[in-house]
């Protein structure tokens, strides 16, 4: 054998290791795409963040309106006592808080009553059952799983390239 012939097995090993690493990354990406529980959790966190932002904005608006109410009460009162002004501001603030709490309860109800939130536990259980079956099959026949994963990746790549072509044609 020549020096070129002796490096071929080394290159082949490097290619195999590289392919394994790429395949592992692809399998992880596919697993993330079918993880319904994580997607539901992410969506719930987004909705929760939006609700929190709305609540913060409402609270800030309420503070601004309360300050305006105090100023208006002072102008109307003229020489009236500060106790009357404070009472009017408190009443206005309480009315604004009641209105804001109703909005918060409505948003909270929409989040917990959403179809995604209701179906997520059952979907997660079903997915967990499928993953257990896949794991046991992988332990019994690892070559079959690698082949099936390779076919799946090839199909996904083909679909992706077709979508890109269609999108490129639409842009023209």
Short mmCIF file of C-alpha atoms in Angstrom, two decimals, residues 32-103:
data_model
loop_
_atom_site.label_atom_id
_atom_site.label_comp_id
_atom_site.label_asym_id
_atom_site.label_seq_id
_atom_site.Cartn_x
_atom_site.Cartn_y
_atom_site.Cartn_z
CA UNK A 32 -37.32 19.48 19.09
CA UNK A 33 -39.83 19.97 16.27
CA UNK A 34 -42.07 17.13 17.47
CA UNK A 35 -41.81 18.00 21.17
CA UNK A 36 -45.40 19.18 21.66
CA UNK A 37 -44.97 19.68 25.39
CA UNK A 38 -42.03 22.07 24.93
CA UNK A 39 -43.88 23.93 22.18
CA UNK A 40 -46.91 24.28 24.43
CA UNK A 41 -44.70 25.46 27.28
CA UNK A 42 -43.02 28.03 25.02
CA UNK A 43 -46.36 29.29 23.75
CA UNK A 44 -47.72 29.53 27.31
CA UNK A 45 -44.63 31.51 28.34
CA UNK A 46 -45.13 33.89 25.40
CA UNK A 47 -48.79 34.39 26.27
CA UNK A 48 -47.89 34.86 29.93
CA UNK A 49 -45.28 37.46 28.96
CA UNK A 50 -47.78 39.34 26.82
CA UNK A 51 -50.34 39.26 29.65
CA UNK A 52 -47.71 40.52 32.08
CA UNK A 53 -46.78 43.32 29.67
CA UNK A 54 -50.44 44.31 29.26
CA UNK A 55 -50.87 44.30 33.02
CA UNK A 56 -47.80 46.51 33.44
CA UNK A 57 -49.06 48.90 30.77
CA UNK A 58 -52.50 49.03 32.40
CA UNK A 59 -50.94 49.73 35.80
CA UNK A 60 -48.85 52.54 34.35
CA UNK A 61 -51.89 53.99 32.61
CA UNK A 62 -53.82 53.73 35.87
CA UNK A 63 -51.10 55.62 37.74
CA UNK A 64 -51.15 58.33 35.11
CA UNK A 65 -54.94 58.60 35.25
CA UNK A 66 -54.88 58.72 39.04
CA UNK A 67 -52.44 61.63 38.93
CA UNK A 68 -54.66 63.43 36.43
CA UNK A 69 -57.68 62.78 38.65
CA UNK A 70 -55.87 64.35 41.62
CA UNK A 71 -55.00 67.40 39.56
CA UNK A 72 -58.58 67.72 38.31
CA UNK A 73 -59.90 67.32 41.85
CA UNK A 74 -57.59 70.04 43.10
CA UNK A 75 -58.70 72.38 40.37
CA UNK A 76 -62.38 71.69 41.09
CA UNK A 77 -61.94 71.92 44.81
CA UNK A 78 -60.16 75.26 44.72
CA UNK A 79 -60.09 76.04 48.41
CA UNK A 80 -61.45 72.68 49.57
CA UNK A 81 -59.50 70.69 52.11
CA UNK A 82 -56.78 68.24 51.15
CA UNK A 83 -58.79 65.45 52.80
CA UNK A 84 -61.54 65.84 50.22
CA UNK A 85 -59.00 65.77 47.41
CA UNK A 86 -57.33 62.66 48.80
CA UNK A 87 -60.68 60.93 49.16
CA UNK A 88 -61.63 61.75 45.57
CA UNK A 89 -58.28 60.44 44.31
CA UNK A 90 -58.66 57.24 46.32
CA UNK A 91 -62.12 56.65 44.93
CA UNK A 92 -60.92 57.24 41.38
CA UNK A 93 -57.91 54.93 41.91
CA UNK A 94 -60.15 52.19 43.34
CA UNK A 95 -62.46 52.46 40.33
CA UNK A 96 -59.50 52.18 37.95
CA UNK A 97 -58.10 49.17 39.83
CA UNK A 98 -61.44 47.37 39.59
CA UNK A 99 -61.47 47.91 35.83
CA UNK A 100 -57.88 46.69 35.44
CA UNK A 101 -58.37 43.57 37.55
CA UNK A 102 -61.27 42.57 35.32
CA UNK A 103 -59.03 42.82 32.25
#
